[in-house]
PDB file of C-alpha atoms in Angstrom:
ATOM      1  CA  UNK A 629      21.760 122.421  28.515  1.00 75.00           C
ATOM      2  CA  UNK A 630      19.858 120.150  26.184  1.00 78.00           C
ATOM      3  CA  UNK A 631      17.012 120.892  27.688  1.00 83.00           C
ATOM      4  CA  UNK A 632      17.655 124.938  27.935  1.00 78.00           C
ATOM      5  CA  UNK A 633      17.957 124.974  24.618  1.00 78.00           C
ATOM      6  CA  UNK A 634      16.070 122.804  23.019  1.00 83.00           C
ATOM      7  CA  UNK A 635      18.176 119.941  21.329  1.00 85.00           C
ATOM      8  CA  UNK A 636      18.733 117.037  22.267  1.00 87.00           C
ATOM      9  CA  UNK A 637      21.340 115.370  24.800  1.00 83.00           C
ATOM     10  CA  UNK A 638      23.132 113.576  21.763  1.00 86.00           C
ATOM     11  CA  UNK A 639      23.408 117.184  19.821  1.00 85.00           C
ATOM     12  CA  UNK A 640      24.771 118.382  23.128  1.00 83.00           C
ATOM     13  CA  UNK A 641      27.400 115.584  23.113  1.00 86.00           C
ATOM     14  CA  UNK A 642      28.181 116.065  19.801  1.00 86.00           C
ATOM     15  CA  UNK A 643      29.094 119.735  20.035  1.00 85.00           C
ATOM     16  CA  UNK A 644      30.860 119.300  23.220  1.00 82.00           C
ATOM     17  CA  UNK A 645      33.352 117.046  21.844  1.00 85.00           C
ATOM     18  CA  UNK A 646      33.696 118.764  18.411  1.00 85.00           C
ATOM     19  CA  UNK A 647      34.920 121.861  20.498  1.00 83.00           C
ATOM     20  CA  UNK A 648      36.472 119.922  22.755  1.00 80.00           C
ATOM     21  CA  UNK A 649      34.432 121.188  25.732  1.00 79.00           C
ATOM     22  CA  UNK A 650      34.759 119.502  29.052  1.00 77.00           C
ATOM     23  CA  UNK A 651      32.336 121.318  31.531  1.00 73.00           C
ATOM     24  CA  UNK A 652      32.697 118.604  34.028  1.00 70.00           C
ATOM     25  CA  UNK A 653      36.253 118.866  34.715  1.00 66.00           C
ATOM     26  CA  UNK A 654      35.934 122.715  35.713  1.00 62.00           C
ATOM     27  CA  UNK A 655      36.006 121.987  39.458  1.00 59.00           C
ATOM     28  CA  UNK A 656      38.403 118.810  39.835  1.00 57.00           C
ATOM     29  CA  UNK A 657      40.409 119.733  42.364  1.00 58.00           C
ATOM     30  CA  UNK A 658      39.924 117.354  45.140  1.00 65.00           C
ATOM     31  CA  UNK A 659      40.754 118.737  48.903  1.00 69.00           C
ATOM     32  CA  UNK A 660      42.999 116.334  50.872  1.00 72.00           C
ATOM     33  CA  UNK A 661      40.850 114.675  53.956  1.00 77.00           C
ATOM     34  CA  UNK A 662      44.174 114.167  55.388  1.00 78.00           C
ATOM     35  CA  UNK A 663      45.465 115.617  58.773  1.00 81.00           C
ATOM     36  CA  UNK A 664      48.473 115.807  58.541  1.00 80.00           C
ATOM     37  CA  UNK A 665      48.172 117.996  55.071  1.00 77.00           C
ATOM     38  CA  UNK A 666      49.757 120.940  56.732  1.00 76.00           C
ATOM     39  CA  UNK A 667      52.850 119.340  57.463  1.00 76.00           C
ATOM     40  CA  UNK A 668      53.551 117.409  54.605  1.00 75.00           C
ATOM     41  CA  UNK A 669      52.318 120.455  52.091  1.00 75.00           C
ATOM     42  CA  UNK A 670      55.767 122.549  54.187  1.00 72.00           C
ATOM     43  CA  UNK A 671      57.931 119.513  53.472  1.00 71.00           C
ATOM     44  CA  UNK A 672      56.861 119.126  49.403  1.00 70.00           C
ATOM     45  CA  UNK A 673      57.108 122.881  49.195  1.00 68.00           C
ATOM     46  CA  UNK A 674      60.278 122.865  51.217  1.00 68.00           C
ATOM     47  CA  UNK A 675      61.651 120.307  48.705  1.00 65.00           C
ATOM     48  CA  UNK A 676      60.742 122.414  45.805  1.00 65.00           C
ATOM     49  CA  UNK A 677      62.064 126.073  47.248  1.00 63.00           C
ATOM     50  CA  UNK A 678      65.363 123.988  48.365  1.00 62.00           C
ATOM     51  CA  UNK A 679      65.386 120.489  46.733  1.00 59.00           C
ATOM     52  CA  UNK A 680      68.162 117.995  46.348  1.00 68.00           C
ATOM     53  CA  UNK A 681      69.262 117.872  42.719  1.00 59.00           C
ATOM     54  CA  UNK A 682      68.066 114.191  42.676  1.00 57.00           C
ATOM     55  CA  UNK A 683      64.247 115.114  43.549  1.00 62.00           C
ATOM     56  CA  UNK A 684      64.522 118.042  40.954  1.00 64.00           C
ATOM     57  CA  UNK A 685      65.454 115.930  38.294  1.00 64.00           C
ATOM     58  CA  UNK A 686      62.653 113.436  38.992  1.00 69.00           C
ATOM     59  CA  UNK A 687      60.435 116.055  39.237  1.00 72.00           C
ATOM     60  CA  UNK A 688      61.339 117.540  35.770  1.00 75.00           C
ATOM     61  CA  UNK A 689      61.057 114.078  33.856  1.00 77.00           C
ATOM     62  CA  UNK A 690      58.016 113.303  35.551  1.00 81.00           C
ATOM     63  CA  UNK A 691      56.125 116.552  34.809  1.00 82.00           C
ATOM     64  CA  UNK A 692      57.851 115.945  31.010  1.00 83.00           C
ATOM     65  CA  UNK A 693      56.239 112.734  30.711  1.00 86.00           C
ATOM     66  CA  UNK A 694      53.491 113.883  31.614  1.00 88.00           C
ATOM     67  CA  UNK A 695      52.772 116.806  29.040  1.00 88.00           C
ATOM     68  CA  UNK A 696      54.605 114.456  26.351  1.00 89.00           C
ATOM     69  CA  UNK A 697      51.771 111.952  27.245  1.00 90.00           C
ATOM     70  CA  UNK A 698      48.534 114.428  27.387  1.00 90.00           C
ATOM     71  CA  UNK A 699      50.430 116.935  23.979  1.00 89.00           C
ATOM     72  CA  UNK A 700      51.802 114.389  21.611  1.00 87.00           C
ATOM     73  CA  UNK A 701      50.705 110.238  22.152  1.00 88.00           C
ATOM     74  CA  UNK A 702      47.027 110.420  23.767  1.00 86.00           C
ATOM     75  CA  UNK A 703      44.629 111.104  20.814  1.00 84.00           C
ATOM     76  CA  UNK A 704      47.500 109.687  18.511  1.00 86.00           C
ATOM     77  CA  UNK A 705      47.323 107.119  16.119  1.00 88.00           C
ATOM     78  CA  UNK A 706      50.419 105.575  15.018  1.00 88.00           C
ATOM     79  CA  UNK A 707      51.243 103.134  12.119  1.00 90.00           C
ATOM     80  CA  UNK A 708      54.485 101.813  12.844  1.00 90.00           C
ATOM     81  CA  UNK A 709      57.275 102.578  15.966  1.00 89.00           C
ATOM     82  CA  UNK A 710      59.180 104.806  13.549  1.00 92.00           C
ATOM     83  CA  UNK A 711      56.141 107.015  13.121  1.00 92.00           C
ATOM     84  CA  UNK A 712      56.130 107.403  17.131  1.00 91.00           C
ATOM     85  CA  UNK A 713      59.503 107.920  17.320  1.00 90.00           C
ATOM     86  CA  UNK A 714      59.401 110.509  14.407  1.00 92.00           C
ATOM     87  CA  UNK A 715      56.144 112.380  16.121  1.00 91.00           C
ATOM     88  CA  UNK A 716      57.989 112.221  19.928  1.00 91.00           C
ATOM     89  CA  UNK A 717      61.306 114.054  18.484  1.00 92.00           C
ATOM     90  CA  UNK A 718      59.111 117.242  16.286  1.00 91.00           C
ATOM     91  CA  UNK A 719      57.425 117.290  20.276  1.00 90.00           C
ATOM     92  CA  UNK A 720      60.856 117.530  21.871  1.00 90.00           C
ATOM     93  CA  UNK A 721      62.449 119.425  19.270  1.00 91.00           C
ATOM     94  CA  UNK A 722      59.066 122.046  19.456  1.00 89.00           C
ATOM     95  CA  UNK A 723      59.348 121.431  23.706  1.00 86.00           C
ATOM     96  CA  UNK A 724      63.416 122.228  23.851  1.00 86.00           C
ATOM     97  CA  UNK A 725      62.791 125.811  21.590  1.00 89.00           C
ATOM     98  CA  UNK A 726      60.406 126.864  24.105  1.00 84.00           C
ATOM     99  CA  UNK A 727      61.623 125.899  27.602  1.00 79.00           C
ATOM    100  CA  UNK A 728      61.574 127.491  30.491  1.00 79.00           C
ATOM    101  CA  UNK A 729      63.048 126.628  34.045  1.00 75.00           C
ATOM    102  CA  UNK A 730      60.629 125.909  36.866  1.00 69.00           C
ATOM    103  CA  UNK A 731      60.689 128.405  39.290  1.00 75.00           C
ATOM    104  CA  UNK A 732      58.810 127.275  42.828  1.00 73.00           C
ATOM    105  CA  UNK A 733      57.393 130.988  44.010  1.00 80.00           C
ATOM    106  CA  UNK A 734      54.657 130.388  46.838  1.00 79.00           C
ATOM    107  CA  UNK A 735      55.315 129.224  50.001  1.00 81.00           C
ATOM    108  CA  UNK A 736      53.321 126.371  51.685  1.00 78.00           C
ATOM    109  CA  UNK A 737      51.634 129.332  54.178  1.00 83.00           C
ATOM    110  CA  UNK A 738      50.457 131.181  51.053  1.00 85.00           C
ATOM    111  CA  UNK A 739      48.943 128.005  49.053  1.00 81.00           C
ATOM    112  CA  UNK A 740      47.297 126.693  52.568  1.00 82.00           C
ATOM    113  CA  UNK A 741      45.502 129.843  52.757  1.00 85.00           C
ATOM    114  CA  UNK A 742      44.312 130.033  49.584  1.00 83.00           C
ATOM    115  CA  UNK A 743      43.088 126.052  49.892  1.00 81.00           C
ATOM    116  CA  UNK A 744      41.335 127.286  53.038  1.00 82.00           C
ATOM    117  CA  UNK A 745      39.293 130.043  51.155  1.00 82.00           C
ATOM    118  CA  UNK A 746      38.453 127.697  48.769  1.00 78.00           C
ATOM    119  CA  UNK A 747      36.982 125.352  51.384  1.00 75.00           C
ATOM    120  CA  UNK A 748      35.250 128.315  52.900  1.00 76.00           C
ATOM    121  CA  UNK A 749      33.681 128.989  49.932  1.00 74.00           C
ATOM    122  CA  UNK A 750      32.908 125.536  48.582  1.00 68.00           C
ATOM    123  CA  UNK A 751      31.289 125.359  51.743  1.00 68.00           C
ATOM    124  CA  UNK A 752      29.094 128.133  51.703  1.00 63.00           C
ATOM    125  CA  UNK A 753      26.824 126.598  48.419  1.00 55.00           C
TER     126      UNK A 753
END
């Protein structure tokens, strides 16, 4: 791009993390090499179209954590443990107003198809 447009790599840089731009995480999905993905993608969508409330609610907190973690603490800088605290209850107060259950809607014959066009394609360049 530097090159393309006549600036330098460090100008490129620059702007890219200004506008928080990130064109090398566009394709980061990673297909499983694993041969037994077929069978163990039915069984994780199984538990999620018919889980046991245990797996659900480990599920939830899990995925919580994790937006909690990349929306509110990563680029944070925090004085003192009551300034965290403070900044983690305006996320979940913000989080709770706008919640929405998690519905699992595909089924694991739907997503392997669409992992096997994107092989197909990946493939083809």
């Amino acid at each position: 791009m530097a090159e393309r447009h006549r600036i330098s790599f460090p100008s490129v840089a620059r702007i890219w993390r200004r506008w928080k731009i990130q064109p090398h995480r566009i394709e980061t999905f990673k297909f499983s090499t694993d041969p037994a993905l077929e069978s163990k993608l039915g069984g994780v969508v199984g538990l999620y179209m018919s889980p046991p409330e245990t797996a659900v609610v480990v599920n939830i907190v899990g995925i919580f954590f994790g937006d909690i973690t990349r929306q509110c603490l990563k680029r944070g800088a925090f004085s003192s443990v009551k300034e965290l605290e403070e900044t983690m209850e305006r996320y979940i107060e913000n989080y709770n107003q706008d919640a929405k259950p998690f519905t699992w809607t595909k089924s694991s014959d739907h997503l392997l198809g669409k992992m096997k066009r994107k092989q197909a394609i990946n493939t083809e360049h």
